[in-house]
């Protein structure tokens, strides 16, 4: 059976891809109740051997995991943070302040989670009830029997569709509802919460509409019941999907016109930018691209794309189970793409550059005129300048020693380098800052974007250093190798400790995720 993520064939009736760990299941959302073991199909396990940190690909995963409960083995100190971020694990809500909410979810209940770009607000489903939650971890009820919901990616509004109250927008600041329709076929909302696009179920109102929440103006997009993919912040552009038998047609609304821009079959995932000018479609039939300056979709690859590096985070529109994703990048031109191989994409008029070897979550950086990656060449890390014409290896500017280990922050604006003499440096704006020397070396460097810290192993201890600082802090003693880590925690630091527990650090809390 073919994996819908990596596109490789698996022998026999397997539940998970033997190559990438993705579930060999469809993504159809179901209401689940009963024993936890009965819903193990929602679990993704990514096993990384002989490593203290999980090194897991960036493809969209699931926020839900029902295999075993988390257990906090060491609580964080509570800090006063303005507008703190949040994260949901198996069944615990975590705040960037260090606070946790452990007893919120009902036993064996279905739950889901959908947050904004900044990860400071979320819509959280707890069985048949929907709540608004922010970093204060004080859930505010919104309603019952809401089966579709979207947290606006700028925050502040939640689009809700349910059997009781139809289609409405929940205004977080005013704790109020804005009614849109009695029911709908499919719907979406702009990141700023100002425009809702939906197709109506009622025959007398059949068609697809855009509604402005500022003045309630209603604009008809099409007589067809199109499936909204996403709509721009100004309400002027939107992508739609429409099925003609088994063929998926893609429609684009721009400047008051809605036209079919192409078709593709066997598509599993759609990624658009926030301004609705760019789109990737990926699946069994390959990878397709569209930009608003083009007349139609263009096929880039027969290979299925697993990940994109666009310089900004990609987030699921309806949550982490979503097959529609959005990124607040101005364009998808100039980006890295990984599938069975890795590629650099410059634009639709130039060839897709296949990179030598398989670049697996290497540090990437996007500049105005090129891309950069940092890769080992003859055992030593070098900077690689990438354009559609090819790659150019060079020493890292300003670094006059051999680099044996390297990692970076989200867009490699800051790098951390380990020399062959086991010296740790921070590298920023072409300047090197020495941090310290480790007799036994630094191992498994990984950056935590939430805490803005570099973590590494030194003498069986998890250590950290804050970005821009030099003080090394011993965080957790007794770290061992051979961690087994769940996919949902790939943004956090994972270790296996001396008690053979798989422990993840989430906002300073240490959580046993394999109890």
Coordinates of C-alpha atoms in Angstrom, one line a residue:
X1 CA 0.0 0.0 0.0
X2 CA 1.3 3.4 -0.9
X3 CA 2.1 6.0 1.8
X4 CA 0.3 9.3 1.2
X5 CA 3.1 11.3 2.8
X6 CA 6.4 9.9 1.2
X7 CA 4.7 8.1 -1.7
X8 CA 6.6 4.9 -1.2
X9 CA 5.1 1.4 -1.5
X10 CA 4.7 -0.6 1.7
X11 CA 4.4 -4.4 1.6
X12 CA 1.5 -6.1 3.3
X13 CA -1.2 -4.7 5.5
X14 CA 0.8 -2.2 7.6
X15 CA -0.7 0.5 9.7
X16 CA 2.3 2.8 9.5
X17 CA 4.8 3.6 6.7
X18 CA 8.0 1.7 7.2
X19 CA 9.9 4.6 5.6
X20 CA 8.6 7.7 7.2
X21 CA 6.2 6.6 10.0
X22 CA 3.1 8.2 8.6
X23 CA -0.2 6.2 9.2
X24 CA -1.5 4.2 6.2
X25 CA -5.0 5.5 6.9
X26 CA -7.3 8.1 5.5
X27 CA -7.6 11.4 7.3
X28 CA -11.4 11.3 7.6
X29 CA -12.3 12.8 10.9
X30 CA -14.4 10.6 13.2
X31 CA -16.1 11.0 16.5
X32 CA -14.3 8.6 18.9
X33 CA -15.1 7.2 22.3
X34 CA -14.3 4.1 24.2
X35 CA -11.1 2.5 25.2
X36 CA -7.9 4.2 24.2
X37 CA -6.4 1.1 22.6
X38 CA -9.2 1.2 20.1
X39 CA -8.0 4.4 18.4
X40 CA -4.3 3.8 18.0
X41 CA -4.7 4.6 14.3
X42 CA -4.4 8.3 15.2
X43 CA -0.9 7.8 16.6
X44 CA 2.3 8.5 14.7
X45 CA 5.5 7.2 16.1
X46 CA 8.8 8.4 14.8
X47 CA 11.7 6.3 16.1
X48 CA 15.2 7.8 16.1
X49 CA 17.9 5.3 17.1
X50 CA 21.0 6.3 19.0
X51 CA 20.0 9.9 19.4
X52 CA 19.0 11.8 22.5
X53 CA 16.8 14.2 20.5
X54 CA 14.1 13.3 18.0
X55 CA 15.0 14.4 14.5
X56 CA 11.7 14.3 12.8
X57 CA 10.5 15.7 9.4
X58 CA 8.4 18.8 9.1
X59 CA 5.4 17.3 7.3
X60 CA 2.1 18.0 9.0
X61 CA 1.4 15.7 11.9
X62 CA -1.4 15.2 14.4
X63 CA -1.9 16.9 17.7
X64 CA -3.9 13.9 18.9
X65 CA -2.3 10.7 20.3
X66 CA -4.2 8.2 22.3
X67 CA -1.6 5.5 23.0
X68 CA -0.6 6.3 26.5
X69 CA -1.1 9.2 28.9
X70 CA 1.5 11.8 29.5
X71 CA 2.9 12.2 33.0
X72 CA 4.7 15.2 34.2
X73 CA 7.9 14.1 36.1
X74 CA 9.2 17.6 36.8
X75 CA 7.1 20.8 36.8
X76 CA 8.4 24.1 35.5
X77 CA 8.8 27.3 37.5
X78 CA 5.9 29.7 36.8
X79 CA 6.9 32.9 35.1
X80 CA 4.9 36.0 34.3
X81 CA 4.9 36.2 30.5
X82 CA 2.8 38.7 28.5
X83 CA 0.7 36.9 25.9
X84 CA 2.1 33.4 26.5
X85 CA 2.0 30.7 23.9
X86 CA 0.2 27.4 24.4
X87 CA 0.6 23.8 23.3
X88 CA -1.6 20.7 23.6
X89 CA 0.0 17.3 24.1
X90 CA -1.8 14.0 24.5
X91 CA -4.3 15.3 27.1
X92 CA -2.5 18.2 28.8
X93 CA -2.5 21.9 27.9
X94 CA 0.8 23.7 28.5
X95 CA 1.4 27.4 28.8
X96 CA 4.6 29.2 28.1
X97 CA 4.4 30.6 31.7
X98 CA 5.2 27.0 32.8
X99 CA 1.6 26.4 34.0
X100 CA -0.3 23.2 32.9
X101 CA -3.9 22.1 32.8
X102 CA -4.0 18.4 33.4
X103 CA -7.6 17.5 34.3
X104 CA -9.5 19.4 31.7
X105 CA -10.3 16.6 29.2
X106 CA -12.9 14.0 30.0
X107 CA -11.7 10.4 30.1
X108 CA -11.7 8.7 26.7
X109 CA -13.2 11.8 25.1
X110 CA -12.5 12.8 21.5
X111 CA -10.5 16.0 21.5
X112 CA -9.0 18.3 18.9
X113 CA -6.9 21.5 18.9
X114 CA -6.6 24.4 16.4
X115 CA -4.4 27.4 17.2
X116 CA -3.2 30.6 15.5
X117 CA 0.1 31.6 13.9
X118 CA 1.6 32.8 17.2
X119 CA 0.4 29.8 19.2
X120 CA -1.2 32.2 21.7
X121 CA -4.8 31.3 21.2
X122 CA -6.6 28.1 20.4
X123 CA -10.0 26.5 19.8
X124 CA -10.1 23.3 21.8
X125 CA -12.7 20.5 21.4
X126 CA -13.4 18.4 24.5
X127 CA -15.8 15.6 23.4
X128 CA -18.9 17.5 22.1
X129 CA -18.0 20.9 23.7
X130 CA -15.8 23.6 22.1
X131 CA -13.7 26.1 24.2
X132 CA -11.5 29.1 23.6
X133 CA -8.2 28.8 25.4
X134 CA -5.2 31.1 25.6
X135 CA -2.0 31.1 27.7
X136 CA -3.8 31.8 30.9
X137 CA -5.3 28.2 30.6
X138 CA -8.8 29.3 31.6
X139 CA -11.1 27.5 29.0
X140 CA -14.1 29.6 27.9
X141 CA -17.0 27.6 26.5
X142 CA -18.3 28.5 23.1
X143 CA -20.9 25.8 22.3
X144 CA -22.0 22.2 21.8
X145 CA -22.1 19.9 18.8
X146 CA -19.7 22.0 16.8
X147 CA -18.2 19.6 14.3
X148 CA -16.0 22.1 12.2
X149 CA -14.1 25.0 13.6
X150 CA -11.2 27.2 12.5
X151 CA -9.1 29.5 14.8
X152 CA -8.3 32.6 12.8
X153 CA -4.6 32.6 12.3
X154 CA -4.2 36.2 13.4
X155 CA -6.3 35.3 16.4
X156 CA -9.4 36.9 17.8
X157 CA -12.1 35.0 15.9
X158 CA -13.2 31.4 15.6
X159 CA -15.4 30.1 12.7
X160 CA -17.8 27.5 14.0
X161 CA -20.1 25.1 12.2
X162 CA -22.5 22.9 14.1
X163 CA -25.8 21.0 14.1
X164 CA -27.4 23.3 16.7
X165 CA -26.5 26.8 15.6
X166 CA -25.4 26.6 12.0
X167 CA -22.5 28.7 10.8
X168 CA -21.3 31.5 13.0
X169 CA -18.2 33.4 14.0
X170 CA -17.2 33.6 17.7
X171 CA -15.7 37.0 18.6
X172 CA -13.1 36.3 21.4
X173 CA -12.8 39.9 22.6
X174 CA -16.5 40.5 22.9
X175 CA -17.5 36.9 23.9
X176 CA -20.2 37.1 21.3
X177 CA -21.5 35.4 18.1
X178 CA -21.9 36.7 14.6
X179 CA -24.4 34.5 12.7
X180 CA -23.5 33.7 9.1
X181 CA -25.9 31.0 7.8
X182 CA -28.3 28.3 9.1
X183 CA -26.1 25.6 7.6
X184 CA -23.4 25.2 5.0
X185 CA -21.6 22.6 2.9
X186 CA -18.0 23.8 3.4
X187 CA -16.5 27.0 4.8
X188 CA -13.3 28.9 5.6
X189 CA -12.4 32.3 7.1
X190 CA -9.6 34.8 6.5
X191 CA -6.7 35.1 9.0
X192 CA -8.0 38.4 10.3
X193 CA -11.5 37.1 10.8
X194 CA -13.0 39.7 8.5
X195 CA -14.2 37.5 5.7
X196 CA -16.1 34.2 5.7
X197 CA -16.4 32.1 2.5
X198 CA -18.9 29.2 2.4
X199 CA -21.2 27.2 0.1
X200 CA -24.8 27.1 1.2
X201 CA -26.8 23.8 1.7
X202 CA -30.2 25.2 1.0
X203 CA -31.4 24.8 -2.6
X204 CA -32.9 28.2 -2.8
X205 CA -29.6 29.7 -1.8
X206 CA -27.4 27.3 -3.7
X207 CA -23.9 28.6 -4.5
X208 CA -20.7 29.9 -3.0
X209 CA -20.6 33.2 -1.1
X210 CA -18.2 35.6 0.6
X211 CA -19.5 37.6 3.6
X212 CA -17.8 40.6 5.1
X213 CA -18.1 40.7 8.8
X214 CA -17.6 44.5 8.9
X215 CA -20.7 45.4 6.9
X216 CA -22.5 42.1 6.4
X217 CA -22.1 42.5 2.6
X218 CA -22.6 39.2 0.8
X219 CA -20.9 38.5 -2.6
X220 CA -21.8 35.5 -4.7
X221 CA -18.7 33.8 -6.0
X222 CA -20.2 30.9 -8.0
X223 CA -23.5 29.1 -8.7
X224 CA -21.6 25.9 -7.9
X225 CA -21.2 24.5 -4.3
X226 CA -17.5 25.0 -4.2
X227 CA -15.4 23.8 -1.3
X228 CA -13.4 26.8 0.1
X229 CA -9.7 26.2 0.7
X230 CA -8.8 29.6 2.0
X231 CA -9.6 33.3 1.6
X232 CA -7.2 36.3 1.7
X233 CA -7.3 39.0 4.5
X234 CA -8.9 41.5 2.1
X235 CA -11.5 39.1 0.8
X236 CA -10.5 39.6 -2.8
X237 CA -8.8 36.3 -3.5
X238 CA -9.7 32.7 -2.6
X239 CA -9.0 29.1 -3.6
X240 CA -11.6 26.4 -4.0
X241 CA -11.8 22.7 -4.7
X242 CA -14.6 21.0 -6.6
X243 CA -15.0 17.3 -7.4
X244 CA -16.2 16.2 -10.9
X245 CA -16.5 12.5 -10.3
X246 CA -13.1 11.5 -9.0
X247 CA -11.3 14.4 -10.5
X248 CA -10.4 17.4 -8.2
X249 CA -10.8 20.7 -10.0
X250 CA -9.2 23.8 -8.5
X251 CA -11.0 27.2 -8.8
X252 CA -9.4 30.6 -8.1
X253 CA -11.4 33.7 -7.2
X254 CA -9.5 37.0 -8.0
X255 CA -10.7 40.5 -8.9
X256 CA -14.3 39.4 -8.9
X257 CA -13.9 36.4 -11.2
X258 CA -13.9 32.8 -10.3
X259 CA -12.3 30.4 -12.8
X260 CA -11.0 26.9 -13.0
X261 CA -7.2 26.9 -13.0
X262 CA -6.6 23.2 -13.4
X263 CA -7.2 19.7 -12.2
X264 CA -5.3 17.0 -10.3
X265 CA -6.2 13.6 -9.0
X266 CA -5.1 11.7 -5.9
X267 CA -4.2 15.0 -4.0
X268 CA -3.7 14.6 -0.3
X269 CA -2.5 18.0 0.9
X270 CA -2.9 21.6 -0.2
X271 CA -0.7 24.4 1.1
X272 CA -1.5 28.1 0.3
X273 CA -0.1 31.4 1.4
X274 CA -2.1 33.8 3.6
X275 CA -2.6 36.3 0.7
X276 CA -4.0 33.5 -1.5
X277 CA -1.5 34.2 -4.4
X278 CA 0.4 30.9 -4.2
X279 CA -0.5 27.3 -3.8
X280 CA 1.1 23.8 -3.7
X281 CA -0.9 20.7 -4.2
X282 CA 0.8 17.4 -3.3
X283 CA -0.3 13.8 -3.6
X284 CA 0.1 10.5 -5.4
X285 CA 0.0 12.2 -8.8
X286 CA 2.9 14.5 -7.9
X287 CA 3.4 18.2 -6.9
X288 CA 1.6 21.1 -8.5
X289 CA 2.2 24.9 -8.2
X290 CA 0.1 27.9 -8.9
X291 CA 0.7 31.7 -8.6
X292 CA -1.8 34.4 -9.3
X293 CA 0.3 35.6 -12.3
X294 CA -0.1 32.2 -14.0
X295 CA -3.0 31.0 -16.1
X296 CA -3.2 27.5 -14.7
X297 CA -1.6 24.9 -12.4
X298 CA 1.8 23.7 -13.3
X299 CA 3.1 20.2 -12.4
X300 CA 6.6 20.5 -10.8
X301 CA 7.2 16.9 -9.8
X302 CA 6.0 13.3 -10.3
X303 CA 7.4 12.8 -6.8
X304 CA 5.1 13.6 -3.8
X305 CA 6.3 16.5 -1.7
X306 CA 6.6 15.8 2.0
X307 CA 7.8 19.2 3.3
X308 CA 8.4 22.7 2.2
X309 CA 10.7 25.3 3.8
X310 CA 9.2 28.7 3.1
X311 CA 11.0 30.8 5.7
X312 CA 7.8 30.9 7.8
X313 CA 5.9 28.2 9.7
X314 CA 3.3 26.2 8.0
X315 CA 0.1 25.6 10.1
X316 CA -3.0 23.5 9.6
X317 CA -6.1 25.5 8.7
X318 CA -8.4 23.3 10.7
X319 CA -5.8 21.9 13.1
X320 CA -3.0 19.5 12.8
X321 CA -5.1 16.8 11.2
X322 CA -5.9 19.3 8.4
X323 CA -5.1 18.5 4.8
X324 CA -5.2 22.2 4.1
X325 CA -2.3 24.3 5.4
X326 CA -1.5 27.9 5.3
X327 CA 1.8 29.9 5.6
X328 CA 2.1 33.7 6.1
X329 CA 4.8 33.9 3.4
X330 CA 4.5 36.5 0.6
X331 CA 5.2 33.9 -2.0
X332 CA 6.3 30.3 -2.4
X333 CA 8.9 31.2 -5.0
X334 CA 12.4 30.5 -3.7
X335 CA 11.9 27.6 -1.3
X336 CA 13.2 24.1 -0.4
X337 CA 11.0 21.1 -1.1
X338 CA 11.7 17.6 0.2
X339 CA 10.1 14.3 -0.9
X340 CA 12.0 11.2 -1.9
X341 CA 14.7 13.7 -2.8
X342 CA 15.3 17.4 -1.9
X343 CA 14.8 20.2 -4.3
X344 CA 15.2 24.0 -4.6
X345 CA 12.3 25.8 -6.3
X346 CA 13.0 29.3 -7.7
X347 CA 9.9 30.0 -9.8
X348 CA 7.6 28.3 -12.3
X349 CA 9.8 29.4 -15.2
X350 CA 13.0 27.8 -14.1
X351 CA 13.9 24.1 -13.6
X352 CA 13.4 22.5 -10.2
X353 CA 17.0 21.9 -8.9
X354 CA 17.5 18.4 -7.4
X355 CA 19.9 18.6 -4.6
X356 CA 22.7 16.0 -4.2
X357 CA 21.9 13.5 -1.6
X358 CA 18.9 13.6 0.7
X359 CA 18.9 16.8 2.8
X360 CA 16.9 15.8 5.8
X361 CA 15.8 18.8 7.9
X362 CA 19.1 20.5 7.5
X363 CA 19.2 24.2 8.6
X364 CA 17.7 26.2 5.7
X365 CA 17.7 30.0 5.0
X366 CA 15.9 32.0 2.3
X367 CA 17.4 35.2 1.0
X368 CA 16.0 37.6 -1.7
X369 CA 18.0 36.1 -4.5
X370 CA 18.9 32.6 -3.4
X371 CA 18.5 29.9 -0.8
X372 CA 21.1 28.6 1.7
X373 CA 21.6 25.4 3.5
X374 CA 24.4 24.1 5.7
X375 CA 25.6 20.6 4.9
X376 CA 28.5 18.3 5.6
X377 CA 31.1 18.1 2.9
X378 CA 33.9 15.6 3.5
X379 CA 32.8 15.5 7.1
X380 CA 32.9 19.3 7.7
X381 CA 29.9 21.6 7.6
X382 CA 29.9 24.3 4.9
X383 CA 27.5 26.9 3.7
X384 CA 25.8 26.1 0.4
X385 CA 24.4 28.8 -1.8
X386 CA 21.6 27.5 -3.9
X387 CA 19.9 28.9 -7.0
X388 CA 18.2 27.3 -10.0
X389 CA 21.6 27.1 -11.7
X390 CA 23.2 24.9 -9.1
X391 CA 25.0 24.8 -5.7
X392 CA 28.1 26.6 -4.6
X393 CA 29.9 25.2 -1.5
X394 CA 31.9 27.7 0.6
X395 CA 33.3 28.1 4.0
X396 CA 31.0 29.9 6.4
X397 CA 32.0 33.6 6.2
X398 CA 34.1 34.7 9.2
X399 CA 34.7 31.1 10.5
X400 CA 38.3 30.1 10.2
X401 CA 38.1 26.6 11.9
X402 CA 36.6 23.3 10.9
X403 CA 32.9 23.0 11.9
X404 CA 32.0 19.4 12.9
X405 CA 28.4 20.1 14.2
X406 CA 25.9 22.9 13.5
X407 CA 22.4 23.9 14.0
X408 CA 20.4 27.1 13.7
X409 CA 17.2 29.0 14.7
X410 CA 14.1 29.0 12.6
X411 CA 15.6 30.8 9.6
X412 CA 19.3 30.4 10.4
X413 CA 19.6 34.0 11.4
X414 CA 21.6 32.6 14.3
X415 CA 23.8 29.5 14.1
X416 CA 25.6 27.5 16.8
X417 CA 28.8 25.9 15.7
X418 CA 31.0 23.2 17.3
X419 CA 34.7 23.2 16.3
X420 CA 36.9 20.2 15.9
X421 CA 38.4 21.2 19.3
X422 CA 34.9 20.9 20.9
X423 CA 34.4 24.7 21.3
X424 CA 30.9 26.0 21.1
X425 CA 30.2 29.3 19.3
X426 CA 27.2 31.4 18.5
X427 CA 27.3 32.9 15.0
X428 CA 25.2 36.0 14.2
X429 CA 25.5 38.7 11.5
X430 CA 28.9 37.3 10.5
X431 CA 30.3 37.5 14.0
X432 CA 31.4 34.7 16.2
X433 CA 30.9 34.6 20.0
X434 CA 32.7 32.0 22.0
X435 CA 30.5 30.2 24.6
X436 CA 32.5 27.4 26.2
X437 CA 34.5 24.2 25.7
X438 CA 33.3 20.7 26.5
X439 CA 35.9 18.0 27.2
X440 CA 33.7 15.3 25.9
X441 CA 32.2 17.3 23.1
X442 CA 28.7 18.7 22.4
X443 CA 26.2 16.2 21.1
X444 CA 22.7 16.5 19.5
X445 CA 22.4 20.2 19.2
X446 CA 18.8 21.3 18.8
X447 CA 17.1 24.8 19.0
X448 CA 13.8 25.3 20.9
X449 CA 12.0 28.1 19.1
X450 CA 9.6 28.6 22.0
X451 CA 12.2 29.1 24.7
X452 CA 14.8 30.5 22.3
X453 CA 17.5 28.3 23.7
X454 CA 20.0 25.9 22.2
X455 CA 20.0 22.5 23.9
X456 CA 22.7 19.9 23.8
X457 CA 24.1 16.9 25.7
X458 CA 27.3 17.2 27.6
X459 CA 28.5 14.4 29.9
X460 CA 25.1 12.7 30.1
X461 CA 23.5 16.0 31.0
X462 CA 21.0 18.1 29.1
X463 CA 22.3 21.6 28.9
X464 CA 21.1 24.9 27.4
X465 CA 22.3 28.3 26.5
X466 CA 19.9 31.2 25.7
X467 CA 20.2 32.8 22.3
X468 CA 22.4 35.9 22.5
X469 CA 23.9 34.8 25.9
X470 CA 26.9 32.8 27.0
X471 CA 25.9 31.1 30.3
X472 CA 25.5 27.4 30.0
X473 CA 22.8 25.9 32.3
X474 CA 22.6 22.3 33.4
X475 CA 18.9 21.4 32.9
X476 CA 18.5 17.6 33.4
X477 CA 21.0 15.0 34.7
X478 CA 21.1 11.4 33.6
X479 CA 20.3 11.6 29.9
X480 CA 20.7 8.4 27.9
X481 CA 20.4 7.5 24.2
X482 CA 17.9 5.6 22.1
X483 CA 14.8 7.8 22.5
X484 CA 11.4 6.8 21.1
X485 CA 9.4 10.0 20.5
X486 CA 5.9 10.7 19.4
X487 CA 5.5 12.8 16.3
X488 CA 3.5 15.6 18.0
X489 CA 6.4 16.8 20.1
X490 CA 8.9 17.4 17.2
X491 CA 9.2 21.1 18.1
X492 CA 10.4 20.3 21.6
X493 CA 13.5 18.7 23.2
X494 CA 13.3 15.0 23.8
X495 CA 15.6 12.8 25.9
X496 CA 15.7 9.3 27.2
X497 CA 16.7 9.4 30.9
X498 CA 18.5 7.0 33.2
X499 CA 15.1 5.6 34.3
X500 CA 14.5 4.6 30.7
X501 CA 11.7 7.2 30.3
X502 CA 11.1 9.1 27.1
X503 CA 11.0 12.6 28.4
X504 CA 10.0 15.8 26.5
X505 CA 10.7 19.3 27.8
X506 CA 7.6 21.5 27.2
X507 CA 7.9 25.1 28.4
X508 CA 10.2 23.9 31.2
X509 CA 8.0 21.0 32.2
X510 CA 9.5 17.5 31.8
X511 CA 6.9 15.1 30.6
X512 CA 7.1 11.3 30.4
X513 CA 5.4 10.6 27.1
X514 CA 5.9 6.8 27.0
X515 CA 4.6 5.9 30.5

